[in-house]
Amino acid sequence: MTVEASTATSAVEPAEQQSNKGKFGVLVLIFVSVVINYMDRTNISVAANAISADLELSKVQMGIIFSAFAWTYSIMQIPGGMLVDAVRVRILYPVILVAWSIATLVQGMVSSLAAIVGGRMAIGVFEAPSYPANNKIVTHWFAEHERAGAIAIYTSGQFIGLAFLLPVLAVIQEWFGWRGLFIVSGLIGIGWAGIWYWLYREPKQITSTNRNNTNDQPVETNSESVSAIEPQAQVSLANLKFAFSQRKLWGIYIGQFCLGGTLIFFLTWFPTYLAEYRGLGDLNSGLLAAIPFLAAFCGVLLSGFVSDALVRKGFSNEFARKTPIIVGLLLSSSVIGANYVESTAMVTFFLSLTFFGNGLASINWVFVSLIAPRHMVGLVGGCFNFIGGLSAVTVPLAIGYLAQDGDFRPALAMICGLALLGLFSYLFWVGKVEQLQHHPDGESS
């Protein structure tokens, strides 16, 4: 059943009930897409030890592989955000899904460092528009007081999906080898692209269908529930200049970079940290690695729904939106505690607390829709993710150099420092949470 059909099954259903059905369907589609997105980013971390042994690669070379995705992912964020503003999401999303899934599949068929790096770079290119697209969908489908919860639900896909997928991916590798792991991952994404195109509809298409099903009597959609589709933004240097000239926006950009520093450690080096530095096997590392991801899943859902509840009770955006992020970044700095304990249980505790904090802070995408001019949500989202993506370029490389002698303690200290910098950014640079105004003639306020 398509999202469209689910919202127009009965002419006698209240419009709000139909709208809620549509929103639930949209969240399911984004959630699964995020799971697949992160599966194709992180299967390299599960396969890392096997690839390193098979191709005789050093830690520095593995750091290059880990960061290669982010080179193009970061560079393409701004063009990707502009593309999201200009192209219908129903068309764009399945196209990029197929493209990055093919790039994933091909990685299982190559045997050189250069070819694997090229595959990772290709995934970065085609995944770049995905999160700006997710944010645009939520901005159009959900009212402001619902958005943090909606963002929390789909963002949780990167945590809950990987919590269960990491052990599954480890088992797939045990059965089919690291090459089979990439091939299976790619085939899953290609199949999902067809399902997305079949099921997804734009909000305006829902309204049109509802009218047809009620003998041309308009169904009143709640403007607080399903936002009107914004006019497509024109690509312009004035818009780009605006996106990089606002202090508020730089505050969330830097916060995203720092938040990404913790996340990218867990998406790349974490299984290697457990397997080599903490002495666990690949399969055991995959099982143990699931625990912090579950903690992050709990953190992001708690953050999103508590934040929306505070808004509904009349608290300001400064308090309701910033508090979970500030607390989350503070908890993320507890990663340093893993440097001072020896037992597996205590290491797991500190890393789980760290990733729980990262989950709490992961509703920071809500600031894009709250602060960006409405016709620039895609572009600002691209800039936001561009700066955040730079952490995925630099952090894996930095960890590769810091841990090349096998000692991960300096790397964890660096992650702690990034969390504290992000905390400073939200406390002092973002300021009052309000929507910026920007006009085509270049005036802003």
GROMACS .gro file of C-alpha atoms in nm:
model
  445
    1MET     CA    1   0.000   0.000   0.000
    2THR     CA    2   0.144   0.335  -0.098
    3VAL     CA    3   0.168   0.626   0.141
    4GLU     CA    4  -0.083   0.798  -0.085
    5ALA     CA    5  -0.330   0.513  -0.062
    6SER     CA    6  -0.293   0.485   0.312
    7THR     CA    7  -0.398   0.846   0.351
    8ALA     CA    8  -0.696   0.821   0.121
    9THR     CA    9  -0.850   0.486   0.196
   10SER     CA   10  -1.179   0.620   0.318
   11ALA     CA   11  -1.360   0.938   0.227
   12VAL     CA   12  -1.527   0.953   0.564
   13GLU     CA   13  -1.209   0.947   0.770
   14PRO     CA   14  -1.121   1.282   0.929
   15ALA     CA   15  -0.850   1.463   0.737
   16GLU     CA   16  -0.625   1.468   1.045
   17GLN     CA   17  -0.646   1.090   1.081
   18GLN     CA   18  -0.563   1.045   0.713
   19SER     CA   19  -0.274   1.291   0.750
   20ASN     CA   20  -0.139   1.099   1.051
   21LYS     CA   21  -0.143   0.776   0.851
   22GLY     CA   22   0.056   0.946   0.578
   23LYS     CA   23   0.311   1.081   0.824
   24PHE     CA   24   0.358   0.738   0.981
   25GLY     CA   25   0.421   0.587   0.638
   26VAL     CA   26   0.669   0.861   0.551
   27LEU     CA   27   0.863   0.800   0.873
   28VAL     CA   28   0.882   0.426   0.801
   29LEU     CA   29   1.022   0.496   0.455
   30ILE     CA   30   1.284   0.740   0.586
   31PHE     CA   31   1.375   0.512   0.877
   32VAL     CA   32   1.448   0.212   0.656
   33SER     CA   33   1.638   0.433   0.409
   34VAL     CA   34   1.857   0.562   0.693
   35VAL     CA   35   1.928   0.206   0.809
   36ILE     CA   36   2.041   0.111   0.457
   37ASN     CA   37   2.235   0.435   0.425
   38TYR     CA   38   2.436   0.363   0.737
   39MET     CA   39   2.472  -0.006   0.657
   40ASP     CA   40   2.656   0.092   0.339
   41ARG     CA   41   2.871   0.341   0.530
   42THR     CA   42   2.971   0.104   0.810
   43ASN     CA   43   3.005  -0.239   0.648
   44ILE     CA   44   3.363  -0.129   0.580
   45SER     CA   45   3.427  -0.117   0.957
   46VAL     CA   46   3.304  -0.477   0.997
   47ALA     CA   47   3.519  -0.589   0.705
   48ALA     CA   48   3.823  -0.381   0.805
   49ASN     CA   49   4.032  -0.652   0.969
   50ALA     CA   50   3.963  -0.902   0.689
   51ILE     CA   51   4.039  -0.645   0.417
   52SER     CA   52   4.355  -0.533   0.596
   53ALA     CA   53   4.480  -0.892   0.624
   54ASP     CA   54   4.377  -0.992   0.272
   55LEU     CA   55   4.521  -0.687   0.096
   56GLU     CA   56   4.807  -0.632   0.346
   57LEU     CA   57   4.707  -0.276   0.436
   58SER     CA   58   4.847  -0.069   0.724
   59LYS     CA   59   4.644   0.131   0.976
   60VAL     CA   60   4.725   0.452   0.791
   61GLN     CA   61   4.599   0.299   0.467
   62MET     CA   62   4.284   0.178   0.643
   63GLY     CA   63   4.240   0.532   0.775
   64ILE     CA   64   4.248   0.653   0.414
   65ILE     CA   65   3.978   0.399   0.322
   66PHE     CA   66   3.765   0.499   0.622
   67SER     CA   67   3.786   0.868   0.532
   68ALA     CA   68   3.746   0.831   0.154
   69PHE     CA   69   3.366   0.821   0.178
   70ALA     CA   70   3.367   1.158   0.349
   71TRP     CA   71   3.591   1.332   0.095
   72THR     CA   72   3.319   1.332  -0.167
   73TYR     CA   73   3.029   1.320   0.079
   74SER     CA   74   3.140   1.651   0.228
   75ILE     CA   75   3.223   1.818  -0.104
   76MET     CA   76   2.887   1.716  -0.252
   77GLN     CA   77   2.675   1.832   0.042
   78ILE     CA   78   2.616   2.183  -0.093
   79PRO     CA   79   2.543   2.069  -0.452
   80GLY     CA   80   2.336   1.788  -0.302
   81GLY     CA   81   2.136   2.034  -0.091
   82MET     CA   82   2.072   2.250  -0.396
   83LEU     CA   83   1.962   1.939  -0.586
   84VAL     CA   84   1.716   1.857  -0.308
   85ASP     CA   85   1.568   2.206  -0.335
   86ALA     CA   86   1.531   2.171  -0.712
   87VAL     CA   87   1.421   1.808  -0.773
   88ARG     CA   88   1.118   1.618  -0.644
   89VAL     CA   89   1.222   1.384  -0.365
   90ARG     CA   90   1.017   1.094  -0.504
   91ILE     CA   91   1.239   1.095  -0.815
   92LEU     CA   92   1.569   1.188  -0.653
   93TYR     CA   93   1.573   0.940  -0.365
   94PRO     CA   94   1.547   0.610  -0.558
   95VAL     CA   95   1.803   0.733  -0.813
   96ILE     CA   96   2.067   0.802  -0.550
   97LEU     CA   97   1.976   0.481  -0.364
   98VAL     CA   98   2.045   0.268  -0.672
   99ALA     CA   99   2.366   0.458  -0.745
  100TRP     CA  100   2.523   0.423  -0.400
  101SER     CA  101   2.409   0.059  -0.375
  102ILE     CA  102   2.586  -0.026  -0.702
  103ALA     CA  103   2.900   0.143  -0.568
  104THR     CA  104   2.869  -0.071  -0.253
  105LEU     CA  105   2.827  -0.391  -0.452
  106VAL     CA  106   3.131  -0.317  -0.671
  107GLN     CA  107   3.355  -0.295  -0.363
  108GLY     CA  108   3.311  -0.669  -0.322
  109MET     CA  109   3.464  -0.727  -0.665
  110VAL     CA  110   3.788  -0.528  -0.644
  111SER     CA  111   4.128  -0.608  -0.498
  112SER     CA  112   4.330  -0.289  -0.468
  113LEU     CA  113   4.351   0.002  -0.226
  114ALA     CA  114   4.278   0.250  -0.507
  115ALA     CA  115   3.966   0.065  -0.621
  116ILE     CA  116   3.822   0.040  -0.270
  117VAL     CA  117   3.895   0.409  -0.209
  118GLY     CA  118   3.719   0.487  -0.540
  119GLY     CA  119   3.416   0.284  -0.432
  120ARG     CA  120   3.396   0.463  -0.100
  121MET     CA  121   3.422   0.799  -0.277
  122ALA     CA  122   3.139   0.702  -0.514
  123ILE     CA  123   2.915   0.613  -0.218
  124GLY     CA  124   2.992   0.956  -0.071
  125VAL     CA  125   2.883   1.130  -0.392
  126PHE     CA  126   2.549   0.954  -0.415
  127GLU     CA  127   2.462   0.954  -0.044
  128ALA     CA  128   2.528   1.327  -0.015
  129PRO     CA  129   2.171   1.445  -0.090
  130SER     CA  130   2.007   1.186   0.139
  131TYR     CA  131   2.004   1.371   0.472
  132PRO     CA  132   1.908   1.710   0.326
  133ALA     CA  133   1.628   1.518   0.151
  134ASN     CA  134   1.521   1.355   0.479
  135ASN     CA  135   1.509   1.695   0.647
  136LYS     CA  136   1.310   1.847   0.360
  137ILE     CA  137   1.055   1.564   0.377
  138VAL     CA  138   1.008   1.613   0.751
  139THR     CA  139   0.984   1.993   0.712
  140HIS     CA  140   0.705   1.950   0.457
  141TRP     CA  141   0.516   1.675   0.640
  142PHE     CA  142   0.543   1.776   1.006
  143ALA     CA  143   0.451   2.084   1.205
  144GLU     CA  144   0.725   2.261   1.400
  145HIS     CA  145   0.617   2.112   1.734
  146GLU     CA  146   0.640   1.759   1.584
  147ARG     CA  147   0.969   1.782   1.400
  148ALA     CA  148   1.217   1.690   1.673
  149GLY     CA  149   1.024   1.369   1.738
  150ALA     CA  150   1.008   1.292   1.366
  151ILE     CA  151   1.380   1.362   1.324
  152ALA     CA  152   1.453   1.148   1.630
  153ILE     CA  153   1.260   0.855   1.482
  154TYR     CA  154   1.436   0.852   1.147
  155THR     CA  155   1.776   0.940   1.297
  156SER     CA  156   1.735   0.645   1.534
  157GLY     CA  157   1.757   0.427   1.224
  158GLN     CA  158   2.131   0.485   1.214
  159PHE     CA  159   2.158   0.354   1.571
  160ILE     CA  160   1.894   0.084   1.612
  161GLY     CA  161   1.957  -0.042   1.260
  162LEU     CA  162   2.328  -0.075   1.321
  163ALA     CA  163   2.280  -0.217   1.670
  164PHE     CA  164   2.110  -0.516   1.510
  165LEU     CA  165   2.291  -0.501   1.177
  166LEU     CA  166   2.647  -0.505   1.312
  167PRO     CA  167   2.611  -0.862   1.447
  168VAL     CA  168   2.422  -0.964   1.131
  169LEU     CA  169   2.690  -0.812   0.908
  170ALA     CA  170   2.956  -0.993   1.112
  171VAL     CA  171   2.771  -1.322   1.056
  172ILE     CA  172   2.734  -1.252   0.681
  173GLN     CA  173   3.108  -1.196   0.666
  174GLU     CA  174   3.168  -1.521   0.854
  175TRP     CA  175   2.960  -1.707   0.595
  176PHE     CA  176   3.044  -1.528   0.269
  177GLY     CA  177   3.364  -1.337   0.343
  178TRP     CA  178   3.416  -0.963   0.322
  179ARG     CA  179   3.339  -0.959  -0.051
  180GLY     CA  180   3.002  -1.123   0.003
  181LEU     CA  181   2.928  -0.867   0.271
  182PHE     CA  182   2.949  -0.580   0.020
  183ILE     CA  183   2.754  -0.764  -0.249
  184VAL     CA  184   2.465  -0.849  -0.013
  185SER     CA  185   2.456  -0.490   0.117
  186GLY     CA  186   2.437  -0.350  -0.236
  187LEU     CA  187   2.156  -0.581  -0.344
  188ILE     CA  188   1.947  -0.479  -0.042
  189GLY     CA  189   1.974  -0.111  -0.135
  190ILE     CA  190   1.880  -0.169  -0.500
  191GLY     CA  191   1.566  -0.356  -0.392
  192TRP     CA  192   1.468  -0.082  -0.148
  193ALA     CA  193   1.498   0.188  -0.417
  194GLY     CA  194   1.212   0.027  -0.609
  195ILE     CA  195   0.999   0.002  -0.295
  196TRP     CA  196   1.062   0.373  -0.215
  197TYR     CA  197   0.949   0.492  -0.558
  198TRP     CA  198   0.639   0.273  -0.542
  199LEU     CA  199   0.531   0.390  -0.196
  200TYR     CA  200   0.633   0.755  -0.152
  201ARG     CA  201   0.411   1.049  -0.247
  202GLU     CA  202   0.449   1.424  -0.192
  203PRO     CA  203   0.205   1.597   0.050
  204LYS     CA  204   0.042   1.791  -0.236
  205GLN     CA  205  -0.026   1.462  -0.413
  206ILE     CA  206  -0.202   1.338  -0.100
  207THR     CA  207  -0.426   1.644  -0.093
  208SER     CA  208  -0.513   1.599  -0.461
  209THR     CA  209  -0.604   1.236  -0.409
  210ASN     CA  210  -0.812   1.314  -0.104
  211ARG     CA  211  -1.014   1.563  -0.307
  212ASN     CA  212  -1.074   1.307  -0.580
  213ASN     CA  213  -1.199   1.057  -0.326
  214THR     CA  214  -1.451   1.298  -0.180
  215ASN     CA  215  -1.634   1.390  -0.501
  216ASP     CA  216  -1.420   1.703  -0.548
  217GLN     CA  217  -1.502   1.832  -0.199
  218PRO     CA  218  -1.174   1.964  -0.057
  219VAL     CA  219  -1.042   1.781   0.247
  220GLU     CA  220  -0.905   2.033   0.496
  221THR     CA  221  -0.550   1.932   0.576
  222ASN     CA  222  -0.409   2.069   0.896
  223SER     CA  223  -0.146   2.322   0.800
  224GLU     CA  224   0.018   2.249   1.132
  225SER     CA  225   0.046   1.885   1.031
  226VAL     CA  226   0.136   1.876   0.664
  227SER     CA  227   0.330   2.179   0.547
  228ALA     CA  228   0.266   2.322   0.206
  229ILE     CA  229   0.528   2.246  -0.054
  230GLU     CA  230   0.763   2.544  -0.085
  231PRO     CA  231   0.845   2.693  -0.426
  232GLN     CA  232   1.163   2.532  -0.555
  233ALA     CA  233   1.463   2.752  -0.476
  234GLN     CA  234   1.684   2.885  -0.752
  235VAL     CA  235   2.050   2.793  -0.731
  236SER     CA  236   2.236   3.121  -0.669
  237LEU     CA  237   2.562   3.251  -0.526
  238ALA     CA  238   2.362   3.497  -0.313
  239ASN     CA  239   2.190   3.208  -0.134
  240LEU     CA  240   2.522   3.028  -0.087
  241LYS     CA  241   2.688   3.342   0.049
  242PHE     CA  242   2.400   3.388   0.293
  243ALA     CA  243   2.429   3.029   0.413
  244PHE     CA  244   2.795   3.086   0.505
  245SER     CA  245   2.767   3.436   0.648
  246GLN     CA  246   2.533   3.385   0.944
  247ARG     CA  247   2.672   3.334   1.293
  248LYS     CA  248   2.373   3.125   1.400
  249LEU     CA  249   2.430   2.889   1.111
  250TRP     CA  250   2.801   2.862   1.184
  251GLY     CA  251   2.710   2.769   1.540
  252ILE     CA  252   2.512   2.466   1.425
  253TYR     CA  253   2.767   2.385   1.153
  254ILE     CA  254   3.051   2.360   1.407
  255GLY     CA  255   2.826   2.168   1.645
  256GLN     CA  256   2.756   1.919   1.367
  257PHE     CA  257   3.127   1.878   1.298
  258CYS     CA  258   3.196   1.800   1.663
  259LEU     CA  259   2.899   1.566   1.694
  260GLY     CA  260   3.015   1.389   1.379
  261GLY     CA  261   3.358   1.332   1.530
  262THR     CA  262   3.212   1.097   1.791
  263LEU     CA  263   2.979   0.930   1.544
  264ILE     CA  264   3.249   0.861   1.286
  265PHE     CA  265   3.468   0.691   1.545
  266PHE     CA  266   3.188   0.443   1.612
  267LEU     CA  267   3.118   0.399   1.241
  268THR     CA  268   3.479   0.330   1.145
  269TRP     CA  269   3.746   0.248   1.404
  270PHE     CA  270   3.527   0.119   1.688
  271PRO     CA  271   3.525  -0.254   1.590
  272THR     CA  272   3.902  -0.237   1.532
  273TYR     CA  273   3.946  -0.071   1.871
  274LEU     CA  274   3.758  -0.359   2.035
  275ALA     CA  275   3.924  -0.633   1.830
  276GLU     CA  276   4.285  -0.516   1.847
  277TYR     CA  277   4.331  -0.275   2.138
  278ARG     CA  278   4.088  -0.453   2.370
  279GLY     CA  279   4.174  -0.802   2.244
  280LEU     CA  280   3.833  -0.925   2.126
  281GLY     CA  281   3.770  -1.134   1.811
  282ASP     CA  282   3.591  -0.996   1.507
  283LEU     CA  283   3.262  -1.173   1.581
  284ASN     CA  284   3.272  -1.082   1.952
  285SER     CA  285   3.353  -0.724   1.858
  286GLY     CA  286   3.050  -0.715   1.632
  287LEU     CA  287   2.826  -0.837   1.913
  288LEU     CA  288   2.972  -0.605   2.178
  289ALA     CA  289   2.965  -0.307   1.939
  290ALA     CA  290   2.586  -0.334   1.928
  291ILE     CA  291   2.549  -0.218   2.291
  292PRO     CA  292   2.660   0.147   2.242
  293PHE     CA  293   2.438   0.169   1.933
  294LEU     CA  294   2.139   0.061   2.141
  295ALA     CA  295   2.232   0.328   2.397
  296ALA     CA  296   2.245   0.590   2.121
  297PHE     CA  297   1.905   0.472   1.996
  298CYS     CA  298   1.756   0.528   2.342
  299GLY     CA  299   1.924   0.868   2.359
  300VAL     CA  300   1.792   1.001   2.029
  301LEU     CA  301   1.433   0.889   2.091
  302LEU     CA  302   1.435   1.029   2.446
  303SER     CA  303   1.577   1.356   2.318
  304GLY     CA  304   1.329   1.399   2.034
  305PHE     CA  305   1.011   1.327   2.225
  306VAL     CA  306   1.113   1.516   2.540
  307SER     CA  307   1.214   1.816   2.328
  308ASP     CA  308   0.878   1.822   2.144
  309ALA     CA  309   0.692   1.780   2.474
  310LEU     CA  310   0.874   2.081   2.620
  311VAL     CA  311   0.778   2.290   2.315
  312ARG     CA  312   0.412   2.189   2.352
  313LYS     CA  313   0.425   2.292   2.719
  314GLY     CA  314   0.536   2.640   2.618
  315PHE     CA  315   0.910   2.627   2.682
  316SER     CA  316   1.128   2.831   2.448
  317ASN     CA  317   1.325   2.673   2.164
  318GLU     CA  318   1.644   2.780   2.343
  319PHE     CA  319   1.555   2.552   2.632
  320ALA     CA  320   1.355   2.276   2.461
  321ARG     CA  321   1.587   2.224   2.164
  322LYS     CA  322   1.927   2.317   2.305
  323THR     CA  323   1.912   2.133   2.639
  324PRO     CA  324   1.924   1.776   2.498
  325ILE     CA  325   2.211   1.873   2.269
  326ILE     CA  326   2.415   2.041   2.544
  327VAL     CA  327   2.360   1.751   2.785
  328GLY     CA  328   2.437   1.503   2.507
  329LEU     CA  329   2.767   1.666   2.413
  330LEU     CA  330   2.867   1.681   2.779
  331LEU     CA  331   2.799   1.307   2.814
  332SER     CA  332   2.990   1.240   2.491
  333SER     CA  333   3.302   1.383   2.653
  334SER     CA  334   3.292   1.088   2.897
  335VAL     CA  335   3.465   0.880   2.627
  336ILE     CA  336   3.789   0.981   2.799
  337GLY     CA  337   3.693   0.749   3.086
  338ALA     CA  338   3.762   0.443   2.868
  339ASN     CA  339   4.132   0.533   2.879
  340TYR     CA  340   4.144   0.470   3.254
  341VAL     CA  341   3.969   0.134   3.291
  342GLU     CA  342   4.069  -0.218   3.195
  343SER     CA  343   3.763  -0.440   3.223
  344THR     CA  344   3.547  -0.500   2.918
  345ALA     CA  345   3.238  -0.411   3.121
  346MET     CA  346   3.371  -0.068   3.219
  347VAL     CA  347   3.497   0.006   2.868
  348THR     CA  348   3.151  -0.082   2.737
  349PHE     CA  349   2.991   0.142   3.002
  350PHE     CA  350   3.192   0.452   2.908
  351LEU     CA  351   3.152   0.398   2.536
  352SER     CA  352   2.779   0.336   2.577
  353LEU     CA  353   2.743   0.654   2.786
  354THR     CA  354   2.936   0.841   2.517
  355PHE     CA  355   2.714   0.716   2.239
  356PHE     CA  356   2.398   0.771   2.446
  357GLY     CA  357   2.507   1.136   2.466
  358ASN     CA  358   2.569   1.139   2.092
  359GLY     CA  359   2.215   1.012   2.044
  360LEU     CA  360   2.073   1.283   2.271
  361ALA     CA  361   2.245   1.548   2.060
  362SER     CA  362   2.143   1.396   1.727
  363ILE     CA  363   1.822   1.598   1.699
  364ASN     CA  364   2.043   1.889   1.595
  365TRP     CA  365   1.897   1.862   1.243
  366VAL     CA  366   1.588   2.034   1.388
  367PHE     CA  367   1.787   2.359   1.393
  368VAL     CA  368   1.815   2.353   1.014
  369SER     CA  369   1.438   2.377   0.971
  370LEU     CA  370   1.401   2.621   1.264
  371ILE     CA  371   1.673   2.864   1.155
  372ALA     CA  372   1.710   2.834   0.777
  373PRO     CA  373   1.487   3.043   0.547
  374ARG     CA  374   1.210   2.811   0.433
  375HIS     CA  375   1.309   2.822   0.066
  376MET     CA  376   1.669   2.732   0.160
  377VAL     CA  377   1.616   2.429   0.386
  378GLY     CA  378   1.790   2.199   0.138
  379LEU     CA  379   2.086   2.432   0.081
  380VAL     CA  380   2.141   2.508   0.450
  381GLY     CA  381   2.102   2.137   0.525
  382GLY     CA  382   2.372   2.071   0.266
  383CYS     CA  383   2.606   2.330   0.420
  384PHE     CA  384   2.531   2.190   0.767
  385ASN     CA  385   2.613   1.838   0.655
  386PHE     CA  386   2.913   1.959   0.451
  387ILE     CA  387   3.082   2.098   0.762
  388GLY     CA  388   2.972   1.796   0.963
  389GLY     CA  389   3.105   1.567   0.693
  390LEU     CA  390   3.450   1.721   0.724
  391SER     CA  391   3.477   1.537   1.056
  392ALA     CA  392   3.438   1.213   0.864
  393VAL     CA  393   3.727   1.324   0.642
  394THR     CA  394   3.963   1.426   0.919
  395VAL     CA  395   3.879   1.208   1.220
  396PRO     CA  396   3.942   0.861   1.066
  397LEU     CA  397   4.274   0.983   0.926
  398ALA     CA  398   4.371   1.142   1.257
  399ILE     CA  399   4.285   0.823   1.446
  400GLY     CA  400   4.486   0.618   1.195
  401TYR     CA  401   4.795   0.827   1.270
  402LEU     CA  402   4.733   0.857   1.645
  403ALA     CA  403   4.677   0.480   1.684
  404GLN     CA  404   4.935   0.352   1.435
  405ASP     CA  405   5.140   0.205   1.721
  406GLY     CA  406   4.826   0.030   1.853
  407ASP     CA  407   4.750   0.280   2.132
  408PHE     CA  408   4.400   0.432   2.099
  409ARG     CA  409   4.419   0.656   2.408
  410PRO     CA  410   4.523   0.974   2.222
  411ALA     CA  411   4.239   0.916   1.976
  412LEU     CA  412   3.979   0.898   2.254
  413ALA     CA  413   4.121   1.216   2.408
  414MET     CA  414   4.070   1.389   2.073
  415ILE     CA  415   3.705   1.272   2.059
  416CYS     CA  416   3.653   1.414   2.409
  417GLY     CA  417   3.795   1.751   2.301
  418LEU     CA  418   3.562   1.767   2.000
  419ALA     CA  419   3.257   1.703   2.220
  420LEU     CA  420   3.354   1.993   2.447
  421LEU     CA  421   3.407   2.223   2.146
  422GLY     CA  422   3.057   2.136   2.023
  423LEU     CA  423   2.917   2.215   2.366
  424PHE     CA  424   3.082   2.559   2.350
  425SER     CA  425   2.938   2.617   2.002
  426TYR     CA  426   2.577   2.562   2.105
  427LEU     CA  427   2.618   2.757   2.427
  428PHE     CA  428   2.776   3.070   2.279
  429TRP     CA  429   2.739   3.086   1.898
  430VAL     CA  430   2.389   2.970   1.808
  431GLY     CA  431   2.210   3.233   2.018
  432LYS     CA  432   1.835   3.278   1.995
  433VAL     CA  433   1.663   3.008   1.793
  434GLU     CA  434   1.460   3.189   1.528
  435GLN     CA  435   1.410   3.163   1.154
  436LEU     CA  436   1.640   3.379   0.945
  437GLN     CA  437   1.490   3.582   0.662
  438HIS     CA  438   1.655   3.605   0.322
  439HIS     CA  439   1.508   3.770   0.014
  440PRO     CA  440   1.600   3.717  -0.352
  441ASP     CA  441   1.748   4.068  -0.371
  442GLY     CA  442   2.005   3.963  -0.112
  443GLU     CA  443   1.856   4.138   0.190
  444SER     CA  444   1.849   3.934   0.508
  445SER     CA  445   1.743   3.965   0.866
   0.00000   0.00000   0.00000
